[in-house]
Every structure is written in structure tokens, then in C-alpha cells.
Amino acid sequence: MSRLDDLVRELSGKAPQKGPLREGAFDGSRLHQRRIAAILGIVLGVSFTVCFLTGMLSHLIQYPPSWFAWPAQPAGLYRFTQGLHVATGIASIPLLLAKLWTVYPRLFRFPPLTSVAHLIERVALSPLVAGALFLLFSGIASITRWNPWPFSFPVAHYVAAWITIGGLIIHLGAKASVLRPALARAGTDHSDPAATPSDGLSRRGLLAVVFGAAGVLTLVTIGQTVRPLEWLGLLAPRKPTVGPQGFPVNKTAQSAGITAAATSPDYRLQVTGNIATPRTFTLDDLRAMPQREVTLPIVCVDGWSANVHWRGISLRDLLGSAGATEGATVEVRSLQVAGCRYCTSELNASHAWDEETVLALEANGDVLDLDHGFPVRLIGPNRPGVMQTKWVTEVVVR
Ligand SMILES: Nc1nc2c(c(=O)[nH]1)N[C@H]1C(S)=C(S)[C@@H](COP(=O)(O)O)O[C@H]1N2
Ligand SMILES: [Mo]
């Protein structure tokens, strides 16, 4: 190993006398200092890990493997975890930028490589830095509904998350031994001479600015899911009370191409699949059935949520009266056939049979707006918005 290490050092050549690689090029700044890098690293590591875990959870809920079943209760859990996902992602932006700025002089250190272990550590930085930048950038693009890429956002975001967390684990392994000294002995770093100029931003000042920025960004966006802070949501992509019937619309009936089918007198709701006899209902049939009222939020994966009072047919009652076996899983299908990412959704047994899962005909006291899924939309507790299918026309029992 030491031969290899010698070779790596040899390849680095001689120390240059000029430019950022010369010795002491960054010695004048106390802000490019280990302690700052370590503190920012810890806070960023925590926010990234929370963001990663909540993101993986959201992925599991939307694409459940056989061993995973997300429960329908507690009803508001997904609202919390997804709010946290988007909030930690947003707060990570100033943290990441500050961290990169604090450590960038290290790219210019001489010799660039000192050992094989150092080489591996350096190489692992590229997936970490590139992955983190991509995750935050694509995430922000997505919640502001800007989709310029030729690839699928959820797939790319998911793959990048694994690459980034891999890079983070290697980085933590490499830095574990220097973390404690960096935190404990402020001022021993060679790039932190005692004789730093007394003007300019202090270390504490830098941290205050960075954490302050993260805090302010959180405050002016979190109102999209935390109702009491809605008035503060200057930069929130969505105002949860703005839209027909007092809540937002992502996909309009027109853009889904279902206006004619949804408003036609020929509209039917069918119950099919694993039941003795398939059943068909007109809208009048549905209105004549016993109605259930629930207050449940729409929780968009984009991080906004809106409380709505719904009224409609209990899915559980409908399944029961159609003779479905209790515990059967269900797929609901929309009238929408174009641009279909969310034209169907699966309900596991917990969601299909939960007391609060409803095929809604009304929202906030009025017949459903066409843009909210008229004549019938699915609404269930503890589900991502993407799984709350609008313009439902078929319930398939599995
Ligand atoms: N058929 C259909 N249902 C759908 C969608 C859709 O595009 N098509 N969008 C989903 C999304 S992303 C959310 S957040 C909820 C609420 O979306 P809305 O704001 O468009 O009503 O409905 C869901 N149901
Ligand atoms: Mo959504």
C-alpha cells in the first residue's frame, strides 16, 4: 500500500509557486475552516438523512414491494412525513451551498493526493456533491411544476438519492476520525491563523447567516402544508386555500381531456373484478345511497396539503354490498386516458376497507368541481395526493 501511496504522491508533481495551489493561498480566511465545515456538515448530514428517509418512505408507499403495506391510519402521518421531506430539502439548499463554499479551497490543496485512501475519498466526493446538487435542483423544479428533463423525475430523483447517500456514507467514514478534533480544537487548523483580520464576517456570523437563511426559507414555504403559517408562505409554490371550492388544482379536467366523459349523462361507476356479479351505478344511484362525511387532507407529494370536507359513498360499504371478501385489495380507474401517470391507483386492504375511505361526490358542501374530479373521486386517509384518483369510473376488486 505504501508503495502505491508513494506513487500517487509522485504523480502529483511539485508544489506550484503561484495560483490557488501555492502553499497558504487561503490562509487569510477564517471562514474556510475545519470547524465551520464540520458544523455545517453535521447539520446538513442530519437534514439530508431526514430528507432521504422520508423520501424513501414516500417511494415505498407509491411503489410498494410485497413486504410493505402502508396503513390507512393515523390519517395525517403522510402529511407530516412528506411535509418534512420537502421542508428539509428546501432548508438544505443554503446549508449545502455554504458547506461547498467553506470546503472548496481543499480542492486546491497540495499535493492533491496523498494516499490511496485519500484518492478513494476524493473520488467518492463527486457522486456526493453532484448527487446532492441534482437532488435539490430537481426537487425544487418539481415542486414548482417545472419539468424540463427528458427523463422521469421520480425515477431520477430516486436513483440520485441512493447514489448520494452512498457518497455520504463513504464521506462520513472518511471524516469520522477528524470530526471530533475539528469540533473540539477550534483554531488549530493551518488555514486559521490567529492573526486573521478583525474586519469582515466572523465565523459565528457566517453560521448565523446560513442557519438564518435556512430558517427563513423554511418559514416562507412551510405554510403550504402548515395552515397557521399560510399567510407567511411568500415563496410557497402553492397556497392551500386557493382554488375552486377553496383548495388547489394541479391537473385540470381540460388538460386531462375528460370534460365530455365526466359531464355526460352516460357516466357510470362500475364495480368489477373478484365479485359474484359486476355492478353498475348511475350518478343518481350513487346520490341515492347512504352518504358518509369525512374531513381529510389532499397531501400532494410536492409538499402542499389542504384540508377538505368530503361527502360521498363509503368504499367499504360499496365493496361489502357488492359481495367483495373483506380484506380484498382494490384498484380504482379514472375516466382519464391521456397523460396517465395517475389514472389508476391501488388500495391495499387497510386503505380499501378503512372507515374513512370515500368515493366523494361533494367537497366543502358543494357538488365536486369538475377540476376536483367530478362526478366521483377517491379520497382516503394517509395517502399521497397522486393516489387520490379523480374522475373515477371503475372499482376493480382483486
Ligand atoms: N385522474 C387523475 N387523478 C389525479 C391526478 C391526475 O393527474 N389525474 N392528480 C393527482 C395529484 S398529483 C394530486 S396532488 C391530487 C390533487 O390534485 P389536484 O390538485 O389536481 O386536484 O389528485 C390526484 N388525482
Ligand atoms: Mo400531487
Coordinates of N, CA, C and O in Angstrom, one line a residue, residues 12-181:
S12 N 1.6 13.6 -8.3 CA 1.2 14.9 -8.0 C 2.2 16.0 -8.4 O 1.8 17.2 -8.5
G13 N 3.4 15.6 -8.6 CA 4.4 16.6 -9.1 C 4.9 17.5 -8.0 O 4.8 17.2 -6.8
K14 N 5.4 18.7 -8.4 CA 6.0 19.6 -7.5 C 5.0 20.7 -7.1 O 4.1 21.1 -7.9
A15 N 5.2 21.3 -5.9 CA 4.3 22.3 -5.5 C 4.4 23.6 -6.3 O 5.5 24.1 -6.5
P16 N 3.3 24.1 -6.9 CA 3.4 25.3 -7.7 C 3.7 26.5 -6.8 O 3.3 26.5 -5.6
Q17 N 4.3 27.5 -7.3 CA 4.6 28.7 -6.6 C 3.5 29.8 -6.7 O 3.4 30.7 -5.9
K18 N 2.7 29.6 -7.7 CA 1.6 30.6 -8.0 C 0.2 30.0 -8.0 O 0.1 28.8 -8.1
G19 N -0.8 30.8 -8.0 CA -2.2 30.3 -8.2 C -2.7 29.7 -6.9 O -2.1 29.7 -5.8
P20 N -3.9 29.1 -7.0 CA -4.6 28.6 -5.7 C -3.9 27.4 -5.1 O -4.2 27.1 -4.0
L21 N -3.0 26.8 -5.9 CA -2.4 25.6 -5.3 C -1.1 25.9 -4.5 O -0.6 25.0 -3.9
R22 N -0.7 27.2 -4.6 CA 0.5 27.5 -3.8 C 0.2 27.4 -2.3 O -0.9 27.5 -1.9
E23 N 1.3 27.2 -1.6 CA 1.1 27.0 -0.1 C 0.5 28.3 0.5 O 0.9 29.4 0.2
G24 N -0.5 28.0 1.3 CA -1.0 29.2 2.1 C -2.0 30.1 1.3 O -2.3 31.2 1.8
A25 N -2.4 29.6 0.1 CA -3.2 30.5 -0.7 C -4.5 31.0 0.0 O -5.0 32.1 -0.3
F26 N -5.1 30.2 0.9 CA -6.3 30.5 1.5 C -6.1 30.9 3.0 O -7.1 30.9 3.7
D27 N -4.9 31.1 3.4 CA -4.6 31.2 4.8 C -5.3 32.5 5.4 O -5.5 32.6 6.6
G28 N -5.6 33.4 4.6 CA -6.2 34.7 5.1 C -7.6 34.5 5.7 O -8.0 35.4 6.4
S29 N -8.3 33.4 5.3 CA -9.7 33.4 5.7 C -10.0 32.4 6.9 O -9.6 31.3 6.8
R30 N -10.6 33.0 7.8 CA -11.0 32.1 9.0 C -12.3 31.3 8.7 O -12.7 30.5 9.4
L31 N -12.9 31.7 7.5 CA -14.2 31.0 7.3 C -14.1 29.7 6.5 O -15.0 28.9 6.5
H32 N -12.9 29.5 5.9 CA -12.7 28.2 5.2 C -12.0 27.3 6.3 O -10.9 26.8 6.1
Q33 N -12.7 27.1 7.3 CA -12.0 26.5 8.4 C -12.7 25.2 8.8 O -13.9 25.0 8.6
R34 N -11.9 24.3 9.3 CA -12.4 22.9 9.6 C -13.7 22.9 10.5 O -14.6 22.1 10.3
R35 N -13.6 23.8 11.5 CA -14.7 23.7 12.5 C -16.0 24.1 11.8 O -17.0 23.5 12.0
I36 N -16.0 25.2 11.0 CA -17.2 25.6 10.3 C -17.7 24.4 9.4 O -18.8 24.1 9.3
A37 N -16.7 23.9 8.6 CA -17.0 22.8 7.7 C -17.7 21.6 8.5 O -18.7 21.0 8.0
A38 N -17.2 21.3 9.7 CA -17.7 20.2 10.5 C -19.1 20.5 11.0 O -20.0 19.7 10.9
I39 N -19.3 21.7 11.5 CA -20.6 22.1 12.0 C -21.7 22.1 10.9 O -22.7 21.5 11.0
L40 N -21.3 22.7 9.7 CA -22.2 22.7 8.6 C -22.5 21.3 8.1 O -23.6 20.9 7.8
G41 N -21.4 20.5 8.1 CA -21.5 19.1 7.7 C -22.5 18.3 8.6 O -23.3 17.5 8.1
I42 N -22.4 18.5 9.9 CA -23.3 17.8 10.8 C -24.8 18.2 10.5 O -25.7 17.3 10.4
V43 N -25.0 19.5 10.5 CA -26.4 19.9 10.3 C -27.0 19.5 8.9 O -28.1 19.0 8.8
L44 N -26.1 19.6 7.9 CA -26.5 19.2 6.6 C -26.7 17.7 6.5 O -27.7 17.2 5.9
G45 N -25.9 16.9 7.2 CA -26.0 15.5 7.3 C -27.3 15.1 7.9 O -28.0 14.2 7.4
V46 N -27.7 15.7 9.0 CA -29.0 15.4 9.6 C -30.1 15.8 8.7 O -31.0 14.9 8.4
S47 N -30.1 16.9 8.1 CA -31.3 17.3 7.2 C -31.3 16.4 6.0 O -32.4 16.0 5.6
F48 N -30.2 16.1 5.4 CA -30.2 15.2 4.3 C -30.7 13.8 4.6 O -31.4 13.2 3.9
T49 N -30.3 13.3 5.8 CA -30.7 12.0 6.2 C -32.3 11.9 6.4 O -32.9 11.0 6.0
V50 N -32.8 13.0 7.1 CA -34.2 13.0 7.3 C -34.9 13.1 5.9 O -35.9 12.4 5.6
C51 N -34.4 13.9 5.0 CA -35.0 14.0 3.7 C -34.9 12.7 2.9 O -35.9 12.3 2.3
F52 N -33.8 12.0 3.1 CA -33.6 10.7 2.4 C -34.6 9.7 2.9 O -35.3 9.0 2.2
L53 N -34.8 9.6 4.3 CA -35.7 8.6 4.8 C -37.1 8.9 4.5 O -37.9 8.0 4.1
T54 N -37.5 10.1 4.6 CA -38.9 10.5 4.3 C -39.2 10.3 2.8 O -40.3 9.9 2.4
G55 N -38.2 10.5 2.0 CA -38.3 10.3 0.5 C -38.5 8.8 0.2 O -39.3 8.4 -0.6
M56 N -37.6 8.0 0.8 CA -37.7 6.6 0.6 C -39.1 6.0 1.0 O -39.7 5.2 0.4
L57 N -39.6 6.6 2.2 CA -40.9 6.2 2.6 C -42.0 6.5 1.6 O -42.8 5.7 1.2
S58 N -41.9 7.7 1.0 CA -42.9 8.1 0.0 C -42.8 7.2 -1.2 O -43.8 6.8 -1.8
H59 N -41.6 6.8 -1.5 CA -41.4 5.9 -2.7 C -42.0 4.5 -2.4 O -42.7 4.0 -3.2
L60 N -41.8 4.0 -1.2 CA -42.3 2.7 -0.8 C -43.8 2.8 -0.8 O -44.5 1.8 -1.2
I61 N -44.4 3.9 -0.4 CA -45.9 4.0 -0.4 C -46.5 3.9 -1.8 O -47.5 3.3 -2.1
Q62 N -45.8 4.6 -2.7 CA -46.3 4.7 -4.1 C -46.0 3.5 -4.9 O -46.7 3.2 -5.8
Y63 N -44.8 2.8 -4.6 CA -44.5 1.6 -5.3 C -44.2 0.5 -4.3 O -43.0 0.1 -4.1
P64 N -45.3 0.0 -3.7 CA -45.0 -0.9 -2.5 C -44.5 -2.3 -3.0 O -45.1 -2.9 -3.8
P65 N -43.3 -2.7 -2.4 CA -42.9 -4.1 -2.6 C -43.8 -5.0 -1.8 O -44.5 -4.5 -0.9
S66 N -43.7 -6.3 -2.0 CA -44.6 -7.2 -1.4 C -44.6 -7.2 0.2 O -45.6 -7.4 0.8
W67 N -43.4 -6.8 0.7 CA -43.2 -6.9 2.2 C -43.7 -5.6 2.8 O -43.7 -5.5 4.1
F68 N -44.2 -4.6 2.1 CA -44.5 -3.3 2.7 C -46.0 -3.0 2.5 O -46.5 -3.1 1.4
A69 N -46.7 -2.7 3.6 CA -48.1 -2.3 3.5 C -48.3 -1.0 4.4 O -48.2 -1.1 5.6
W70 N -48.5 0.1 3.7 CA -48.6 1.4 4.4 C -50.0 1.4 5.0 O -51.0 1.2 4.3
P71 N -50.2 1.7 6.3 CA -51.5 1.7 6.9 C -52.4 2.9 6.6 O -51.8 4.0 6.3
A72 N -53.7 2.8 6.7 CA -54.5 4.0 6.4 C -54.6 4.9 7.6 O -55.0 6.1 7.5
Q73 N -54.2 4.4 8.8 CA -54.2 5.3 10.0 C -52.8 5.2 10.6 O -52.2 4.2 10.5
P74 N -52.4 6.3 11.3 CA -53.0 7.5 11.5 C -53.2 8.4 10.2 O -52.3 8.4 9.4
A75 N -54.4 9.0 10.1 CA -54.7 9.6 8.9 C -53.8 10.7 8.4 O -53.6 10.9 7.2
G76 N -53.1 11.4 9.4 CA -52.3 12.6 9.0 C -50.8 12.3 8.9 O -50.0 13.2 8.7
L77 N -50.4 11.0 9.0 CA -49.0 10.7 9.1 C -48.2 11.1 7.8 O -47.2 11.7 7.8
Y78 N -48.8 10.8 6.6 CA -48.1 11.1 5.4 C -48.0 12.6 5.2 O -47.0 13.1 4.6
R79 N -49.0 13.3 5.7 CA -48.9 14.8 5.6 C -47.7 15.3 6.4 O -46.9 16.1 5.9
F80 N -47.4 14.6 7.5 CA -46.2 15.0 8.3 C -44.9 14.6 7.6 O -44.0 15.4 7.4
T81 N -44.8 13.4 7.2 CA -43.6 12.9 6.6 C -43.2 13.6 5.3 O -42.1 13.9 5.0
Q82 N -44.2 13.8 4.5 CA -43.9 14.5 3.2 C -43.7 15.9 3.3 O -42.9 16.5 2.6
G83 N -44.4 16.6 4.3 CA -44.1 18.0 4.6 C -42.6 18.1 5.1 O -41.9 19.0 4.7
L84 N -42.2 17.1 5.9 CA -40.8 17.1 6.4 C -39.8 16.9 5.2 O -38.7 17.5 5.2
H85 N -40.2 16.0 4.3 CA -39.3 15.8 3.1 C -39.0 17.0 2.4 O -37.9 17.4 2.1
V86 N -40.1 17.7 2.0 CA -39.9 18.9 1.2 C -39.3 20.0 2.0 O -38.4 20.8 1.5
A87 N -39.6 20.2 3.3 CA -39.0 21.2 4.1 C -37.6 21.0 4.3 O -36.8 21.9 4.3
T88 N -37.1 19.8 4.6 CA -35.7 19.5 4.8 C -34.9 19.7 3.5 O -33.8 20.2 3.6
G89 N -35.6 19.4 2.4 CA -34.9 19.6 1.1 C -34.7 21.1 0.9 O -33.6 21.5 0.5
I90 N -35.7 21.9 1.2 CA -35.6 23.3 1.0 C -34.5 23.9 1.9 O -33.6 24.7 1.5
A91 N -34.6 23.5 3.2 CA -33.6 24.1 4.2 C -32.2 23.6 3.8 O -31.2 24.3 4.2
S92 N -32.0 22.5 3.1 CA -30.7 22.0 2.8 C -30.0 22.9 1.8 O -28.7 22.9 1.6
I93 N -30.7 23.7 1.0 CA -30.1 24.5 -0.1 C -29.0 25.5 0.5 O -27.9 25.4 0.1
P94 N -29.4 26.4 1.4 CA -28.3 27.3 1.9 C -27.2 26.5 2.7 O -26.1 26.9 2.6
L95 N -27.6 25.4 3.3 CA -26.6 24.6 4.1 C -25.6 24.0 3.1 O -24.4 24.1 3.3
L96 N -26.1 23.4 2.0 CA -25.2 22.8 1.1 C -24.3 23.8 0.4 O -23.1 23.6 0.2
L97 N -24.9 25.0 0.0 CA -24.1 26.0 -0.7 C -23.0 26.5 0.2 O -21.8 26.7 -0.2
A98 N -23.4 26.7 1.5 CA -22.4 27.2 2.4 C -21.3 26.2 2.7 O -20.1 26.5 2.7
K99 N -21.7 25.0 2.8 CA -20.7 23.9 3.0 C -19.7 23.8 1.9 O -18.5 23.7 2.1
L100 N -20.3 23.8 0.7 CA -19.4 23.7 -0.5 C -18.4 24.9 -0.6 O -17.2 24.8 -0.9
W101 N -18.9 26.1 -0.2 CA -18.1 27.3 -0.2 C -17.0 27.2 0.8 O -15.8 27.5 0.6
T102 N -17.3 26.7 2.0 CA -16.3 26.6 3.1 C -15.2 25.6 2.7 O -14.1 25.8 3.1
V103 N -15.5 24.5 2.0 CA -14.5 23.5 1.8 C -13.9 23.6 0.4 O -12.9 22.9 0.2
Y104 N -14.3 24.5 -0.5 CA -13.8 24.4 -1.8 C -12.2 24.7 -1.9 O -11.6 24.1 -2.7
P105 N -11.6 25.4 -1.0 CA -10.2 25.6 -1.0 C -9.5 24.2 -0.9 O -8.3 24.1 -1.4
R106 N -10.1 23.3 -0.3 CA -9.5 22.0 -0.2 C -9.2 21.3 -1.5 O -8.3 20.4 -1.6
L107 N -10.0 21.7 -2.5 CA -9.8 21.1 -3.9 C -8.4 21.6 -4.4 O -7.8 21.0 -5.2
F108 N -7.9 22.7 -3.8 CA -6.6 23.3 -4.3 C -5.5 22.9 -3.4 O -4.4 23.6 -3.5
R109 N -5.6 22.0 -2.5 CA -4.5 21.7 -1.6 C -3.4 20.9 -2.3 O -3.7 20.2 -3.2
F110 N -2.2 21.1 -1.9 CA -1.1 20.4 -2.5 C -0.4 19.6 -1.5 O -0.1 20.0 -0.4
P111 N 0.0 18.4 -1.8 CA -0.3 17.7 -3.1 C -1.7 17.3 -3.1 O -2.3 17.0 -2.1
P112 N -2.3 17.2 -4.3 CA -3.7 16.9 -4.5 C -4.1 15.6 -3.9 O -5.2 15.4 -3.4
L113 N -3.2 14.6 -4.0 CA -3.5 13.3 -3.5 C -2.3 12.8 -2.6 O -1.2 13.0 -3.0
T114 N -2.6 12.3 -1.4 CA -1.5 11.9 -0.6 C -1.5 10.4 -0.4 O -0.5 9.8 0.0
S115 N -2.6 9.7 -0.7 CA -2.5 8.2 -0.5 C -3.7 7.6 -1.2 O -4.6 8.3 -1.8
V116 N -3.7 6.3 -1.3 CA -4.8 5.6 -2.0 C -6.1 5.9 -1.3 O -7.2 6.1 -1.9
A117 N -6.1 5.8 0.1 CA -7.3 6.1 0.8 C -7.9 7.5 0.5 O -9.1 7.7 0.3
H118 N -6.9 8.4 0.4 CA -7.3 9.8 0.1 C -7.9 9.9 -1.3 O -8.9 10.6 -1.6
L119 N -7.3 9.1 -2.3 CA -7.8 9.0 -3.7 C -9.3 8.6 -3.6 O -10.2 9.2 -4.3
I120 N -9.6 7.5 -2.9 CA -10.9 6.9 -2.8 C -11.9 8.0 -2.2 O -13.0 8.2 -2.7
E121 N -11.4 8.6 -1.2 CA -12.2 9.6 -0.5 C -12.6 10.8 -1.5 O -13.7 11.2 -1.6
R122 N -11.6 11.2 -2.3 CA -11.8 12.2 -3.2 C -12.8 11.8 -4.3 O -13.7 12.6 -4.7
V123 N -12.6 10.6 -4.8 CA -13.5 10.1 -5.9 C -14.9 10.0 -5.4 O -15.8 10.4 -6.2
A124 N -15.1 9.6 -4.2 CA -16.4 9.5 -3.6 C -17.1 10.8 -3.5 O -18.3 10.9 -3.3
L125 N -16.3 11.9 -3.5 CA -16.9 13.2 -3.4 C -17.8 13.6 -4.6 O -18.8 14.3 -4.4
S126 N -17.4 13.1 -5.8 CA -18.2 13.5 -6.9 C -19.6 13.1 -6.9 O -20.5 13.9 -7.1
P127 N -19.9 11.7 -6.6 CA -21.3 11.4 -6.5 C -22.0 12.1 -5.4 O -23.2 12.5 -5.5
L128 N -21.3 12.4 -4.3 CA -21.9 13.1 -3.2 C -22.3 14.5 -3.6 O -23.5 14.9 -3.4
V129 N -21.4 15.3 -4.1 CA -21.6 16.7 -4.5 C -22.6 16.8 -5.6 O -23.6 17.5 -5.6
A130 N -22.3 16.0 -6.7 CA -23.2 16.1 -7.9 C -24.6 15.6 -7.6 O -25.6 16.2 -7.9
G131 N -24.6 14.5 -6.8 CA -26.0 13.9 -6.4 C -26.8 14.9 -5.6 O -27.9 15.1 -5.8
A132 N -26.1 15.5 -4.6 CA -26.8 16.4 -3.7 C -27.3 17.6 -4.5 O -28.5 18.0 -4.3
L133 N -26.5 18.2 -5.4 CA -26.9 19.3 -6.2 C -28.1 18.9 -7.1 O -29.1 19.7 -7.2
F134 N -28.0 17.8 -7.7 CA -29.1 17.3 -8.6 C -30.4 17.1 -7.8 O -31.4 17.5 -8.2
L135 N -30.3 16.5 -6.6 CA -31.5 16.2 -5.8 C -32.2 17.5 -5.5 O -33.4 17.6 -5.6
L136 N -31.4 18.5 -5.0 CA -32.1 19.7 -4.6 C -32.6 20.5 -5.8 O -33.7 21.0 -5.7
F137 N -31.8 20.5 -6.8 CA -32.3 21.3 -8.0 C -33.5 20.6 -8.6 O -34.5 21.3 -8.9
S138 N -33.5 19.3 -8.8 CA -34.6 18.7 -9.5 C -35.9 18.7 -8.5 O -37.0 18.8 -9.0
G139 N -35.6 18.6 -7.2 CA -36.7 18.7 -6.3 C -37.4 20.0 -6.3 O -38.7 20.1 -6.4
I140 N -36.6 21.1 -6.4 CA -37.2 22.4 -6.4 C -38.0 22.6 -7.8 O -39.1 23.1 -7.8
A141 N -37.4 22.1 -8.8 CA -38.0 22.2 -10.2 C -39.4 21.5 -10.1 O -40.4 22.0 -10.5
S142 N -39.4 20.3 -9.5 CA -40.6 19.5 -9.4 C -41.7 20.2 -8.6 O -42.9 20.2 -9.0
I143 N -41.4 20.7 -7.4 CA -42.4 21.3 -6.6 C -42.9 22.6 -7.2 O -44.0 23.1 -6.9
T144 N -42.1 23.2 -8.1 CA -42.6 24.4 -8.8 C -43.3 24.0 -10.1 O -43.5 24.9 -11.0
R145 N -43.4 22.7 -10.3 CA -44.0 22.2 -11.5 C -43.3 22.5 -12.8 O -43.9 22.8 -13.9
W146 N -42.0 22.6 -12.7 CA -41.2 22.8 -13.9 C -40.5 21.5 -14.3 O -39.8 20.9 -13.4
N147 N -40.8 21.0 -15.4 CA -40.3 19.6 -15.8 C -39.6 19.6 -17.1 O -40.0 19.1 -18.1
P148 N -38.3 20.2 -17.1 CA -37.7 20.3 -18.4 C -36.9 19.1 -18.9 O -36.4 19.1 -20.0
W149 N -36.9 18.0 -18.0 CA -36.0 16.9 -18.4 C -36.7 15.9 -19.3 O -37.9 15.7 -19.2
P150 N -35.9 15.2 -20.1 CA -36.4 14.1 -20.9 C -36.7 12.9 -20.1 O -37.4 12.0 -20.6
F151 N -36.1 12.8 -18.9 CA -36.3 11.6 -18.1 C -37.4 11.8 -17.1 O -37.8 12.9 -16.8
S152 N -37.8 10.7 -16.4 CA -38.8 10.7 -15.4 C -38.2 11.3 -14.1 O -37.3 10.8 -13.6
F153 N -38.9 12.3 -13.6 CA -38.4 12.9 -12.3 C -38.3 12.0 -11.2 O -37.3 11.8 -10.5
P154 N -39.4 11.2 -10.9 CA -39.4 10.3 -9.7 C -38.3 9.3 -9.8 O -37.6 9.0 -8.8
V155 N -38.1 8.7 -11.0 CA -37.0 7.7 -11.2 C -35.6 8.3 -11.0 O -34.8 7.8 -10.2
A156 N -35.4 9.5 -11.6 CA -34.1 10.1 -11.5 C -33.8 10.5 -10.1 O -32.7 10.4 -9.5
H157 N -34.8 11.1 -9.4 CA -34.7 11.6 -8.1 C -34.4 10.4 -7.1 O -33.5 10.5 -6.2
Y158 N -35.0 9.3 -7.4 CA -34.8 8.1 -6.5 C -33.4 7.5 -6.7 O -32.7 7.3 -5.7
V159 N -33.0 7.4 -7.9 CA -31.7 6.8 -8.2 C -30.6 7.8 -7.6 O -29.7 7.3 -6.9
A160 N -30.8 9.1 -7.8 CA -29.8 10.0 -7.3 C -29.7 10.0 -5.8 O -28.7 10.2 -5.2
A161 N -30.9 9.7 -5.2 CA -30.9 9.7 -3.7 C -30.0 8.5 -3.2 O -29.2 8.7 -2.2
W162 N -30.0 7.4 -3.9 CA -29.2 6.2 -3.4 C -27.7 6.5 -3.7 O -26.9 6.3 -2.9
I163 N -27.4 7.1 -4.8 CA -26.0 7.5 -5.2 C -25.5 8.5 -4.1 O -24.4 8.3 -3.6
T164 N -26.3 9.5 -3.8 CA -25.9 10.5 -2.9 C -25.7 9.9 -1.5 O -24.7 10.2 -0.8
I165 N -26.6 9.1 -1.0 CA -26.5 8.6 0.3 C -25.2 7.6 0.4 O -24.5 7.6 1.4
G166 N -24.9 6.9 -0.7 CA -23.7 6.1 -0.8 C -22.5 7.0 -0.6 O -21.6 6.7 0.2
G167 N -22.5 8.1 -1.3 CA -21.3 9.1 -1.2 C -21.3 9.6 0.2 O -20.2 9.8 0.7
L168 N -22.4 9.9 0.8 CA -22.4 10.5 2.1 C -21.9 9.5 3.2 O -21.1 9.9 4.1
I169 N -22.2 8.2 3.0 CA -21.7 7.2 4.0 C -20.2 7.1 3.8 O -19.5 7.1 4.9
I170 N -19.6 7.0 2.6 CA -18.2 7.0 2.4 C -17.5 8.3 3.0 O -16.5 8.2 3.7
H171 N -18.2 9.4 2.8 CA -17.6 10.7 3.3 C -17.6 10.7 4.8 O -16.6 11.1 5.4
L172 N -18.7 10.2 5.4 CA -18.7 10.1 6.9 C -17.6 9.2 7.4 O -17.0 9.5 8.4
G173 N -17.5 8.0 6.7 CA -16.4 7.1 7.1 C -15.1 7.8 7.1 O -14.2 7.6 8.0
A174 N -14.8 8.5 6.0 CA -13.5 9.2 5.8 C -13.3 10.3 6.8 O -12.2 10.6 7.2
K175 N -14.4 10.9 7.2 CA -14.2 12.1 8.1 C -14.4 11.8 9.6 O -14.2 12.7 10.4
A176 N -14.9 10.6 9.9 CA -15.3 10.3 11.3 C -14.1 10.6 12.2 O -14.3 11.2 13.3
S177 N -12.9 10.3 11.8 CA -11.7 10.5 12.7 C -11.3 11.9 12.9 O -10.8 12.3 13.9
V178 N -11.6 12.8 11.9 CA -11.2 14.2 12.1 C -12.3 15.1 12.6 O -12.1 16.3 12.9
L179 N -13.5 14.5 12.8 CA -14.7 15.3 13.2 C -14.5 15.9 14.6 O -14.6 17.1 14.8
R180 N -14.1 15.0 15.5 CA -14.0 15.4 16.9 C -12.9 16.5 17.1 O -13.2 17.5 17.7
P181 N -11.7 16.2 16.6 CA -10.7 17.3 16.7 C -11.1 18.6 16.0 O -10.9 19.7 16.6

